[in-house]
XYZ file of C-alpha atoms in Angstrom:
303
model
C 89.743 101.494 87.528
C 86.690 102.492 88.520
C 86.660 103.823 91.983
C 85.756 101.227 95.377
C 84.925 98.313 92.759
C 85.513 95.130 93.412
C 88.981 95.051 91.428
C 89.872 97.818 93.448
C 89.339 95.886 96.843
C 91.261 92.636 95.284
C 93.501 95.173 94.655
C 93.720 96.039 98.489
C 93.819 92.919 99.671
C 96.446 91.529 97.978
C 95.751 88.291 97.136
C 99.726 87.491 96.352
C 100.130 87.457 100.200
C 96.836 85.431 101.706
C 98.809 82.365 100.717
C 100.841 83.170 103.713
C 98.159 82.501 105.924
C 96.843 79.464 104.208
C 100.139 77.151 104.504
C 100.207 78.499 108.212
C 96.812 76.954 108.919
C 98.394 73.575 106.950
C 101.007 73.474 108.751
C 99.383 73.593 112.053
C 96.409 71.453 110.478
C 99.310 69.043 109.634
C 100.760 68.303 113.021
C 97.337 67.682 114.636
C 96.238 65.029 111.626
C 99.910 63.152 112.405
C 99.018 62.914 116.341
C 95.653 62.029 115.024
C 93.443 64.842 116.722
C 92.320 66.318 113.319
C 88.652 68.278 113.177
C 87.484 69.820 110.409
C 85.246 72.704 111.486
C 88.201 74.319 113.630
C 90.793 73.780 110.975
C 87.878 75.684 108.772
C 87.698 78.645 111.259
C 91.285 79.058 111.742
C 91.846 79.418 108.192
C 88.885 82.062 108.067
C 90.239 83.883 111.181
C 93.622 83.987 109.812
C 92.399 84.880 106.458
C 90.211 87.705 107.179
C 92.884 88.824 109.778
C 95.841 89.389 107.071
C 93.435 91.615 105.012
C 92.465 93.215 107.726
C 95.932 94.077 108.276
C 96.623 94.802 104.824
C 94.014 97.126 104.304
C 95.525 99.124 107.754
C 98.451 98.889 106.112
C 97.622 100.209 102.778
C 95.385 103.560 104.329
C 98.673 104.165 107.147
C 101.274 103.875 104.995
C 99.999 106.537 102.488
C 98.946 108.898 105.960
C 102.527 108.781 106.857
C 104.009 109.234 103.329
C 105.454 105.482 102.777
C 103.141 105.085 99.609
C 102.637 107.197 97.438
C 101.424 106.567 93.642
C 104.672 106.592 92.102
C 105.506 103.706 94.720
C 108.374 101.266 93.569
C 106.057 98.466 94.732
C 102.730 96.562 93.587
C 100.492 99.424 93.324
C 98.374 100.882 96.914
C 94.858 101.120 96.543
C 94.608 103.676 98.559
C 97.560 105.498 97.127
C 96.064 105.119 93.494
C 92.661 106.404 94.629
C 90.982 103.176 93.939
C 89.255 103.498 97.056
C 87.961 106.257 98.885
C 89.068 107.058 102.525
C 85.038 106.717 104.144
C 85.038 102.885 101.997
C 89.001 102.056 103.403
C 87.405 102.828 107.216
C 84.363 100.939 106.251
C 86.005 97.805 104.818
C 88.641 97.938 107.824
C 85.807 97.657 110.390
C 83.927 94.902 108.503
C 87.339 92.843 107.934
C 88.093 92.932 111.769
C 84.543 92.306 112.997
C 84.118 88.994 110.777
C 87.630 88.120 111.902
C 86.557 88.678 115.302
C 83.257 86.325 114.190
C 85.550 83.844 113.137
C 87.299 84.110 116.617
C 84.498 83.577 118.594
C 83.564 80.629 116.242
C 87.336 78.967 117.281
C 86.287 80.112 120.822
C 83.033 78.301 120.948
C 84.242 74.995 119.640
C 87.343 74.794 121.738
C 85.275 75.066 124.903
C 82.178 72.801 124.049
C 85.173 70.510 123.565
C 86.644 71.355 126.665
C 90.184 71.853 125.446
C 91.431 74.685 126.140
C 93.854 74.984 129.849
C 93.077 78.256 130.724
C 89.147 78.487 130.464
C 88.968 80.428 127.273
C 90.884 83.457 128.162
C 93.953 82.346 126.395
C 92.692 82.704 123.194
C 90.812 85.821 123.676
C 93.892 87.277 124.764
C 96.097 85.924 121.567
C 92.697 87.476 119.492
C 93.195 90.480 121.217
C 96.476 90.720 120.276
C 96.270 89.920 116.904
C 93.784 92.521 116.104
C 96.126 94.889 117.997
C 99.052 93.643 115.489
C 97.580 94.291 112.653
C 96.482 97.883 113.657
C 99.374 98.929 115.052
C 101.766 97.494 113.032
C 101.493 100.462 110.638
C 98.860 102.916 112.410
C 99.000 104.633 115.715
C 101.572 106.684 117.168
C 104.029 104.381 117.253
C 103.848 101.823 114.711
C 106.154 98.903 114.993
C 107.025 98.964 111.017
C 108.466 102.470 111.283
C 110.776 101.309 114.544
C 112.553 98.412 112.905
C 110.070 96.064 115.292
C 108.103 94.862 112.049
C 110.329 91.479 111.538
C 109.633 90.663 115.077
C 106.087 91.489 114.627
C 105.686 89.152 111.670
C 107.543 86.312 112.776
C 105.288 86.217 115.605
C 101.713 86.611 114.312
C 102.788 85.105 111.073
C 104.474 81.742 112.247
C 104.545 81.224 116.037
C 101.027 82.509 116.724
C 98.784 80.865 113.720
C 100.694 77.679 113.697
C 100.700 76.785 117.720
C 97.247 77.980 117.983
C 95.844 76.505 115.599
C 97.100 73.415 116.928
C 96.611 74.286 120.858
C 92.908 74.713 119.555
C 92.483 71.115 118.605
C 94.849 69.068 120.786
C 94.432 71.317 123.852
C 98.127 71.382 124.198
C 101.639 72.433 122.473
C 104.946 70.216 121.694
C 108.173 71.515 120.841
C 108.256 69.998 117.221
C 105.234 72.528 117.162
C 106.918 75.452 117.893
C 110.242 74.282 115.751
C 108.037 75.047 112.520
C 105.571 77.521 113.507
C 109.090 79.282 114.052
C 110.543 78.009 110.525
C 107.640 79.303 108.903
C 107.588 82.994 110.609
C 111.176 83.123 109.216
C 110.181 82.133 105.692
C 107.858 84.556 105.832
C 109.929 87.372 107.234
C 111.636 86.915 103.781
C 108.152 89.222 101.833
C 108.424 91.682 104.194
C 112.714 92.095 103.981
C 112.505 91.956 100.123
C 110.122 94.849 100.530
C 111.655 96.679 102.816
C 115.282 96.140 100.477
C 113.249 97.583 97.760
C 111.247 100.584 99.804
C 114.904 101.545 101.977
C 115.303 104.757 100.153
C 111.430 105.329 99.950
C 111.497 104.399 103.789
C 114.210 106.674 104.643
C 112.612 109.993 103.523
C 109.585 109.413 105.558
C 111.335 108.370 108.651
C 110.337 104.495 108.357
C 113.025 103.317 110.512
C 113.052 99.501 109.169
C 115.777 97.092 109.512
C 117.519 97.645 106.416
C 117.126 101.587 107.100
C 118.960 101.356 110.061
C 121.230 98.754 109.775
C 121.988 99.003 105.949
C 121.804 97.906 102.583
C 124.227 94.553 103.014
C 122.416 93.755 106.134
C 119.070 93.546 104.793
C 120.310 91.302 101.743
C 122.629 89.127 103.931
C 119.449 89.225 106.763
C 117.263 87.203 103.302
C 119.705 84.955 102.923
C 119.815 84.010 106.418
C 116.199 83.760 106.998
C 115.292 81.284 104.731
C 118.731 78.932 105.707
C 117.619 79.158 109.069
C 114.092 77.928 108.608
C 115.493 74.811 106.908
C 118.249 74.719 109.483
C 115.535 74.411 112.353
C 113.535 72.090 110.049
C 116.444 69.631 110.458
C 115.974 69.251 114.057
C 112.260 67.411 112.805
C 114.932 64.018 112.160
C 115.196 63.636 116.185
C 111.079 63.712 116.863
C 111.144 61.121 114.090
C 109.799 62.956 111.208
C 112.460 63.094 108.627
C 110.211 63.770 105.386
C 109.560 66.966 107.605
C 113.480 67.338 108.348
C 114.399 66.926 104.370
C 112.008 68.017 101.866
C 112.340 71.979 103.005
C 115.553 71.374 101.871
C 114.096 71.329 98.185
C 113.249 75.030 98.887
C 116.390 76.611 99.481
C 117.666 76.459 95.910
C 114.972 78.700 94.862
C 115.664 80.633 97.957
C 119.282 80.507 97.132
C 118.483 81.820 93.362
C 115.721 84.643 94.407
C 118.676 86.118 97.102
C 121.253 86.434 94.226
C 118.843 88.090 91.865
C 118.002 90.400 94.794
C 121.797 91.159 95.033
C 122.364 91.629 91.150
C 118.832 93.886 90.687
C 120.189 95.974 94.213
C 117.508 98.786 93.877
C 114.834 100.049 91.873
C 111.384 98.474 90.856
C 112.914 95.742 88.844
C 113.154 93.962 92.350
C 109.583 93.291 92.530
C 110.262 89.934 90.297
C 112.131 89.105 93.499
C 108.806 89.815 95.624
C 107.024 87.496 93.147
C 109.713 84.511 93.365
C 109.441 85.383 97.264
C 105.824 84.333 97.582
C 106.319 81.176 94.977
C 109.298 80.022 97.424
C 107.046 81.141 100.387
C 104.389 78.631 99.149
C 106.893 76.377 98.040
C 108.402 75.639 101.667
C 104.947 75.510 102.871
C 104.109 73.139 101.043
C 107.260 71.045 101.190
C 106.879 71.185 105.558
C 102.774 69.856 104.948
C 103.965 67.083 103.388
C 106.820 66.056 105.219
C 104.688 66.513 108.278
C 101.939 64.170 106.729
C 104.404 61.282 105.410
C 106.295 61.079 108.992
């Protein structure tokens, strides 16, 4: 592959995971159009700040993890760009700096539009603060000195900028307020998500271990990081249920549809146990991820 090419970035960015952000932005999107507050251009931006965010964050992730010795080119996993020496280390800096300054572009866009349309409680500073943040997630969430991945806080880290944050945002943005059916499946979705990074980190454990990446299943064990899958996707649809006492039982039900393919992925996870064979597991991950996504929009939309 020839060297900083544009197959190497795709290859950096990892296009498997942007769908992550996209049902996130649905989601949220979907909730407002139901309480009938629905506005294109913001929905737009959100989707472009959460977009350009994730690569941001996977481009941190893919220079910091080879710094520190997680990835290296004979990696179990999808292949590192970085690692591979698809791109050099003066492009990586370069394309992490342009990522976070159009997310930040993207931001201020949200930022703009919220206040000309005077919603927002707290004068602005609220989402600053949340932009703030997520910039400083998806830094420090590999790099730094102490990087949440490597001290078993990177579950908490993603079910928080990758479910609460995106989906109550996006829909504090265009209501100007939160309800608790709101947080219900920004929280459902964190935890579906949470299920990429535990099949990764089942796969990496031994990987992890020798460079002192302190994850979940490192600490905690093999059994607990295939028994923590399972119960992060059955807890997602569990808290989906609650959906049938706002009234929204399409919402409540159809996420239901995903846990047989959750169900299936967790026992193939089990049978493979180790070695790169897993990664079909990754890639029936992401399909269920989508899946559930895509289940919760609709419900959301048919009531």
């Amino acid at each position: 592959m020839k060297t900083n090419s544009l197959k190497a970035w795709i290859v950096a960015i990892r296009p498997y995971s942007l769908g992550n952000a996209v049902i996130l932005i649905l989601v949220g999107s979907a909730l407002v159009w139901t309480d009938g507050s629905f506005h294109t251009l913001p929905a737009v931006l959100c989707l472009a700040f959460a977009l350009l965010m994730q690569c941001t964050a996977n481009l941190v992730n893919d220079l910091w993890d080879f710094l520190k010795g997680a990835d290296q080119p004979d990696r179990l996993g999808p292949d590192r760009a970085f690692a591979k020496g698809f791109i050099t280390l003066r492009a990586m800096k370069a394309g992490i700096i342009g990522f976070t300054l159009a997310s930040a572009a993207a931001g201020i866009g949200i930022l703009a539009w919220a206040l000309h349309h005077d919603m927002l409680a707290w004068g602005g500073w609220e989402l600053v603060a949340v932009g703030a943040a997520c910039v400083l997630f998806a830094y420090f969430y590999t790099a730094g000195p102490w990087p949440l991945a490597y001290h078993g806080l990177g579950d908490v880290a993603v079910i928080l900028f990758f479910g609460l944050v995106p989906v109550s945002f996006t829909y504090y943005v265009l209501t100007g307020t939160w309800t608790w059916e709101v947080i219900v499946t920004a929280l459902a979705c964190g935890l579906v998500i949470d299920t990429m990074l535990m099949i990764n980190n089942f796969r990496d454990r031994e990987e992890d271990a020798r460079c002192q990446k302190r994850t979940i299943v490192v600490a905690l064990g093999t059994r607990f990081g295939s028994w923590s899958y399972f119960l992060l996707g059955t807890a997602a649809v569990a808290l989906c249920l609650t959906l049938l006492a706002g009234g929204r039982p399409w919402a409540a039900l159809l996420p239901l549809i995903y846990l047989a393919g959750h169900v299936a992925t967790w026992r193939k996870m089990v049978r493979i146990d180790h070695g790169d064979q897993l990664n079909v597991c990754l890639g029936e991950t992401a399909r269920n991820i989508m899946l559930f996504g895509a289940l919760l929009t609709v419900g959301i939309l048919l009531g």
